[in-house]
Coordinates of C-alpha atoms and ligand atoms in Angstrom, one line a residue:
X1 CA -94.7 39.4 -58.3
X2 CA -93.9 39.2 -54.8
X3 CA -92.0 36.4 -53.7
X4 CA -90.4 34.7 -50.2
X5 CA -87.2 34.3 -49.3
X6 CA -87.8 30.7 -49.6
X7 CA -89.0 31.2 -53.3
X8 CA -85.5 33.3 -53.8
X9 CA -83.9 30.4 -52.8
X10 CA -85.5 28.0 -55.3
X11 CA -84.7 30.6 -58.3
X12 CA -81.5 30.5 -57.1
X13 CA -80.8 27.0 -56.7
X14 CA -82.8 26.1 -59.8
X15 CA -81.1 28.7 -62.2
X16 CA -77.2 28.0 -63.4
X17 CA -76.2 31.6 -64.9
X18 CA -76.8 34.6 -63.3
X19 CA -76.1 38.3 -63.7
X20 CA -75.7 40.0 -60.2
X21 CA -75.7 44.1 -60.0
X22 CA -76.7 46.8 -58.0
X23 CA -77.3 50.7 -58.8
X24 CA -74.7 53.4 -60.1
X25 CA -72.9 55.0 -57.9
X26 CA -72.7 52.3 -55.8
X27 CA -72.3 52.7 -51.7
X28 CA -71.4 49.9 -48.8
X29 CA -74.2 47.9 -49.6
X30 CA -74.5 47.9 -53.3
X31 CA -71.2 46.6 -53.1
X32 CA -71.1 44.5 -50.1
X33 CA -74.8 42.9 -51.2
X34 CA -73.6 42.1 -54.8
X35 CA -70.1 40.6 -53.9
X36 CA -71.6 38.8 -50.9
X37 CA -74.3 36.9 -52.9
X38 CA -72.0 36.4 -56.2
X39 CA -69.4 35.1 -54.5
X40 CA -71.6 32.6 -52.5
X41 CA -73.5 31.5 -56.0
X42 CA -70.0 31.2 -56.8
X43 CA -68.7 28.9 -54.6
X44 CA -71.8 26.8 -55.2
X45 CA -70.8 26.1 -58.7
X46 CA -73.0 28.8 -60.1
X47 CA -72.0 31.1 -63.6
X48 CA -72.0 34.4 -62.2
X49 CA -71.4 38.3 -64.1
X50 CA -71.0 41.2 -61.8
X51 CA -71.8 44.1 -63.2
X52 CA -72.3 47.9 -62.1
X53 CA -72.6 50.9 -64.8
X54 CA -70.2 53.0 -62.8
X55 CA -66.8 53.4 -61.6
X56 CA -66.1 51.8 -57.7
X57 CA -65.1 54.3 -55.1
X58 CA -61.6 53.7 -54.0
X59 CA -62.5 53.1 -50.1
X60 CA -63.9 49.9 -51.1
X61 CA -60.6 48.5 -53.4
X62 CA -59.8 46.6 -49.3
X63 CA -62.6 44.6 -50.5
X64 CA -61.4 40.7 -51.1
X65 CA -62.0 40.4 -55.1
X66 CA -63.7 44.0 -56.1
X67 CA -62.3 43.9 -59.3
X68 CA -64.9 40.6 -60.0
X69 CA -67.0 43.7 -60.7
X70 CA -66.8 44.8 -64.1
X71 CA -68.2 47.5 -66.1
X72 CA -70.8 46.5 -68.6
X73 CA -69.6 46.0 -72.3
X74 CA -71.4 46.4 -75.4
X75 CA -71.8 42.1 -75.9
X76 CA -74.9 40.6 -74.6
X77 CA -75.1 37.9 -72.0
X78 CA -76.8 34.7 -72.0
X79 CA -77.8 34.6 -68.3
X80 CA -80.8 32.6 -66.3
X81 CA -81.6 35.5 -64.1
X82 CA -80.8 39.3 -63.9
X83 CA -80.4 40.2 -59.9
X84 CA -80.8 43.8 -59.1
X85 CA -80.0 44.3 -55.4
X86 CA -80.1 47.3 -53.7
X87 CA -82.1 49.2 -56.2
X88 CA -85.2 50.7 -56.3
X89 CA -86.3 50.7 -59.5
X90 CA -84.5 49.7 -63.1
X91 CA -83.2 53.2 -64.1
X92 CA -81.1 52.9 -61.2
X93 CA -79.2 50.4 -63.0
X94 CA -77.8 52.4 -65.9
X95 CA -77.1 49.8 -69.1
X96 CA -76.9 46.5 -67.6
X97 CA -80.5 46.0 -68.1
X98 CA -79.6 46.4 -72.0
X99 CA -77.4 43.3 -71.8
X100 CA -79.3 40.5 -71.0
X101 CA -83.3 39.7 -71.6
X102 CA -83.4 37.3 -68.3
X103 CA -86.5 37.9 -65.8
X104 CA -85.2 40.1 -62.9
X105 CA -85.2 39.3 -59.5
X106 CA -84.9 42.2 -57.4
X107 CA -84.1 42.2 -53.8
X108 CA -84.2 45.6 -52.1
X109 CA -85.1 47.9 -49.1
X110 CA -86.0 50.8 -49.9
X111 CA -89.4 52.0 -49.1
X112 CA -89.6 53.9 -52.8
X113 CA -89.4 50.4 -54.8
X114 CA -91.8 50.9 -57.9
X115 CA -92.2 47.2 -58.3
X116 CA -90.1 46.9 -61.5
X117 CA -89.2 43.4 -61.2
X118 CA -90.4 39.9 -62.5
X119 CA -89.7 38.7 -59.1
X120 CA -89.6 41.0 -56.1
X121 CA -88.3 40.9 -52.6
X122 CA -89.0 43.8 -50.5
X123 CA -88.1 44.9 -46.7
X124 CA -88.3 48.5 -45.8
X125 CA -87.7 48.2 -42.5
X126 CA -84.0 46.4 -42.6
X127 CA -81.3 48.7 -42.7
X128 CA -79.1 47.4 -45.4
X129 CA -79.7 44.7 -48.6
X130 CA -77.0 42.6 -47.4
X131 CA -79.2 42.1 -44.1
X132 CA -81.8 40.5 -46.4
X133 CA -79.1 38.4 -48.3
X134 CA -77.5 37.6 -44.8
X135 CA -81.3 35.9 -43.8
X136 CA -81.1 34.5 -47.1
X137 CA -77.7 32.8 -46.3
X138 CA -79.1 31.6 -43.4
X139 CA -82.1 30.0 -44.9
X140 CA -79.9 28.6 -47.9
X141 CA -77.4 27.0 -44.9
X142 CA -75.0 29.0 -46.7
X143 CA -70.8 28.9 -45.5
X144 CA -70.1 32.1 -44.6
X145 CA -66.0 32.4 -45.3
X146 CA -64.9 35.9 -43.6
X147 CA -64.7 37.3 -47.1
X148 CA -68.7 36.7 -47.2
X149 CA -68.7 37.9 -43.9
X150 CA -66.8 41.6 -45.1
X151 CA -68.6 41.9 -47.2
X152 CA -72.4 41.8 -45.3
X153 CA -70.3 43.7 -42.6
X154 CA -69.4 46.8 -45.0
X155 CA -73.1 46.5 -46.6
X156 CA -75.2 46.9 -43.1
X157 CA -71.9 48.9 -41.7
X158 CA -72.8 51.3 -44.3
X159 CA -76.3 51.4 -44.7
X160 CA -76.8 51.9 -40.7
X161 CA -74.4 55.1 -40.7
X162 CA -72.0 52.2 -38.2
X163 CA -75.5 51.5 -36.5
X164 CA -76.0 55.0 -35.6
X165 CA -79.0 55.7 -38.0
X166 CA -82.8 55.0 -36.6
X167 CA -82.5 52.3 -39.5
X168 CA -80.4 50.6 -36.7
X169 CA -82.9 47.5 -35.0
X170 CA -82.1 44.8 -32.4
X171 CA -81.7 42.0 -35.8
X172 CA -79.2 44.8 -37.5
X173 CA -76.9 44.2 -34.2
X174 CA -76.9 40.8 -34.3
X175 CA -76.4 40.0 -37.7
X176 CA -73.6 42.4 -37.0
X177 CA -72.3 40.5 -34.2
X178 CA -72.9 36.9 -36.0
X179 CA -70.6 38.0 -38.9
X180 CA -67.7 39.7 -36.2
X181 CA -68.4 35.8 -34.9
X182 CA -67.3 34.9 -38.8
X183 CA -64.4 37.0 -38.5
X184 CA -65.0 39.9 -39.3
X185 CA -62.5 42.8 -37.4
X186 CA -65.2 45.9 -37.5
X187 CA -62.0 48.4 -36.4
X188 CA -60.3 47.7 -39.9
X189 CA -63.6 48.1 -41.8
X190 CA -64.1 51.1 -40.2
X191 CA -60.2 52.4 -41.0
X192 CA -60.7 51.9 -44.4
X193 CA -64.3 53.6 -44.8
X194 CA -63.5 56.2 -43.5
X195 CA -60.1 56.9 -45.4
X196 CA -60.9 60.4 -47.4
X197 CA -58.4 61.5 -49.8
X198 CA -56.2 65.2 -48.8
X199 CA -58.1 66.4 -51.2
X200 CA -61.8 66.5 -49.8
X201 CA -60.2 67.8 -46.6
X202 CA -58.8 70.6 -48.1
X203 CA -62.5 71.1 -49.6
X204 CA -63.9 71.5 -47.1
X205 CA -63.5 74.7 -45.9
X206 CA -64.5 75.7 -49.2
X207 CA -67.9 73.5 -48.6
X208 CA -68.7 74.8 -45.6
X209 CA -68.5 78.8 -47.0
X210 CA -71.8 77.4 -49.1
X211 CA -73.4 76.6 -45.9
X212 CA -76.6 78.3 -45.5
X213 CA -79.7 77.7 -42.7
X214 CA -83.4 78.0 -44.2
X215 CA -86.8 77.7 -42.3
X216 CA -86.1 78.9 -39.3
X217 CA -82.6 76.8 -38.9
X218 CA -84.3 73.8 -39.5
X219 CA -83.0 73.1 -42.5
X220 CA -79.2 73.5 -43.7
X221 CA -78.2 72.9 -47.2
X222 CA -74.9 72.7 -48.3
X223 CA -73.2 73.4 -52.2
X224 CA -70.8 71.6 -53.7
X225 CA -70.3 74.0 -56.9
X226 CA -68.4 73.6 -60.1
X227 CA -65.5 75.4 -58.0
X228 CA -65.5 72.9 -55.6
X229 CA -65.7 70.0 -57.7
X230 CA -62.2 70.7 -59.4
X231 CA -60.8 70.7 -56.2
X232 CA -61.9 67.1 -54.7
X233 CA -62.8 63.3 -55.8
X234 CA -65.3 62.6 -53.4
X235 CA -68.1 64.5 -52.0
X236 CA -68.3 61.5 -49.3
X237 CA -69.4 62.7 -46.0
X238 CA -70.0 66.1 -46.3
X239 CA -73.2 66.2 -45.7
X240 CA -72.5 64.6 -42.4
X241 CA -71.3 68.5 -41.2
X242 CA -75.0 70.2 -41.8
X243 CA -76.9 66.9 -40.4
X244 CA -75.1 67.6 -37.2
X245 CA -76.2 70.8 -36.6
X246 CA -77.9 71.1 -33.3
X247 CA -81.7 71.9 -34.3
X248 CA -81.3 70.9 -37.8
X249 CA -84.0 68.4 -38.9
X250 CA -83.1 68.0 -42.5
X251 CA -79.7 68.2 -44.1
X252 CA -79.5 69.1 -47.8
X253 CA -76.7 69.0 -50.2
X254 CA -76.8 70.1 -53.9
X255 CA -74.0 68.9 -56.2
X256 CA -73.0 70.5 -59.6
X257 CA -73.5 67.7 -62.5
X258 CA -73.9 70.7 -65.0
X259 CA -75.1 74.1 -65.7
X260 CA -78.6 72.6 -65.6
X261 CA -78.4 69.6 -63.9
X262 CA -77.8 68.7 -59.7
X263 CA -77.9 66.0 -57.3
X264 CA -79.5 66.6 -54.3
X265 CA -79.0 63.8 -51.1
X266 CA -81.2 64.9 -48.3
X267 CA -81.2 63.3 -44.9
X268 CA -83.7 63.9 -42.3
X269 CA -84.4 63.1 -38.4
X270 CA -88.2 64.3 -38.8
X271 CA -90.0 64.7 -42.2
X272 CA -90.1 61.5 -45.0
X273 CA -87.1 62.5 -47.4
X274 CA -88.3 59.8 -49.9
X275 CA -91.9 61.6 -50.3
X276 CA -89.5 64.8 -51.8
X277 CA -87.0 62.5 -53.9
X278 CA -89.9 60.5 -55.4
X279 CA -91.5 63.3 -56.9
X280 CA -88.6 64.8 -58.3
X281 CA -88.2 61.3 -60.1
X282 CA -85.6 59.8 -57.2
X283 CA -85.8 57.6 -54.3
X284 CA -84.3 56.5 -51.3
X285 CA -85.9 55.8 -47.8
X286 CA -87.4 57.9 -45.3
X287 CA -84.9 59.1 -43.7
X288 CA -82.2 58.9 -46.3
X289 CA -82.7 59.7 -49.9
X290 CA -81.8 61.5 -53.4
X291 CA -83.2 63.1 -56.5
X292 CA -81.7 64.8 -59.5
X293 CA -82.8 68.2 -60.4
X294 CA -83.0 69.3 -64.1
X295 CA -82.2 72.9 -62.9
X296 CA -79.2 75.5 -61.8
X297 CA -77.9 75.1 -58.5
X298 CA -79.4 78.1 -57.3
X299 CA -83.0 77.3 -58.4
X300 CA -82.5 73.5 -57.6
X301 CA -81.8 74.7 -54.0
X302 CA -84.7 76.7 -54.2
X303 CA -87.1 74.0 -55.5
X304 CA -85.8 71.7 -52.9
X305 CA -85.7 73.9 -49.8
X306 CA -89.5 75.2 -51.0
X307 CA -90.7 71.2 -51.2
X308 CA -89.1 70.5 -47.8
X309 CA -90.2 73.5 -46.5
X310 CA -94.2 72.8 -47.7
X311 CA -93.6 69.0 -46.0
X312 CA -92.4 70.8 -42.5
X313 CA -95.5 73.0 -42.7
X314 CA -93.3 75.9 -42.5
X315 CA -93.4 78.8 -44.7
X316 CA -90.1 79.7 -46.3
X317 CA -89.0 83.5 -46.3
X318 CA -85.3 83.2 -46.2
Ligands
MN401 MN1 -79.0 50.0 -49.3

């Protein structure tokens, strides 16, 4: 059922024990969304369990109480109400779903949301969740401490690719500029996000030997083999080096999970990524999105550069 942000607040003021969590491998706004609201249900006298099924990338340890955030345990927990933010459908959520029978109230933005929840709130057209939990603050007369404030900073910081991406609207830069108005220093967000450990930029040069161009240099697609893999931690922002390409329209990068398994992350200036993800069983938004391939990385990049290459009208012959 679709409900209002009014309606969210109700559940929320209503309900006394809540589960709050957001989708494995979690980003800026995963994070930022589910610290933000938990810590605000919090500090109105709310029982509140963060959990995400995955580990928590080290950029965000500058966040003010990360470690609230657990990894789910085996016990089941008595809660009022399961909040998945940030998520597009339940998978997305690895076990936490197993833990707890509550109804589900799921806020979200992406435009490949397959309705999942009991209770669903859905904008496609804000760049970040923590812009929708920021309206919901707002609505709910909230006190926004300049933890709070991080927090929703990192989350639409994030999302927006630092309000670069067409994501980007007139309400994304003032909700910005209401939290720097809460204290929020965007220079030190920005120092920590984009810390990358030696290792990824000793990678790289390793990454960008995989780099190869596909119909007619409109696509590049990038590998980050088995090889590769031993050598760094984080695959963070390499995809950023093909998506810069002048004439490039859609940036692809294919990660090793195992001999016949890969992630793919796409991103796109012209075609709709998501169409591509959500038939290969992934998600994401149109401009932005992911999909796992049950395949080697040479026929996953195949299968994807074919699909893209149909959705550009262009025939592939590389
Ligand atoms: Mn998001």
């Amino acid at each position: 059922m679709k409900i209002t942000l009014e309606q969210i607040a109700e559940l929320l003021k209503k309900h006394s024990k809540f589960v709050v969590t957001a989708h494995v491998n979690p980003d800026g706004d995963a994070l930022g969304s589910v610290l933000a609201l938990s810590n605000y249900l919090i500090s109105i006298g709310k029982n509140v369990t963060c959990l995400i099924d995955d580990d928590i990338p080290s950029n965000f340890s500058f966040l003010n109480n990360i470690k609230m955030i657990t990894s789910p345990v085996e016990n089941k927990i008595n809660a009022d109400l399961l909040i998945v933010l940030d998520s597009s459908d339940l998978e997305r959520i690895g076990r936490v779903r197993q833990l707890t029978s509550a109804p589900v109230l799921n806020i979200d933005h992406h435009i490949s949301n397959n309705e999942f929840a009991d209770y669903l709130y859905l904008d496609s057209n804000v760049a970040a969740t923590g812009e929708i939990i920021f309206q919901l603050f707002k609505l709910m007369d909230a006190q926004i401490t300049v933890a709070i404030a991080e927090y929703l900073y990192t989350a639409i910081a994030t999302d927006s690719g630092f309000f670069k991406y067409s994501n980007t609207s007139e309400s994304t830069m003032k909700i910005a500029a209401e939290l720097i108005h809460y204290g929020v220093k965007p220079n030190l967000i920005s120092e920590e996000l984009e810390k990358k450990p030696l290792s990824s930029i000793r990678a790289l040069p390793k990454v960008l030997e995989t780099l190869e161009l596909f119909a007619n240099n409109r696509i590049a697609c990038i590998s980050i083999t088995q090889n590769i893999l031993e050598l760094c931690d984080s695959t963070e922002g390499f995809i950023d080096f093909p998506r810069v390409i002048d004439g490039v329209e859609l940036a692809i990068m294919i990660k090793y999970v195992d001999d016949s398994t890969c992630r793919i992350s796409m991103r796109s200036k012209t075609i709709d990524v998501s169409k591509i993800a959500t038939s290969f069983g992934g998600g994401g938004h149109k401009k932005a999105a992911g999909c796992t391939i049950h395949q080697s990385l040479l026929d996953s990049k195949k299968t994807i550069v074919d699909a893209a290459s149909r959705l550009m009208g262009v025939l592939n012959n590389d």
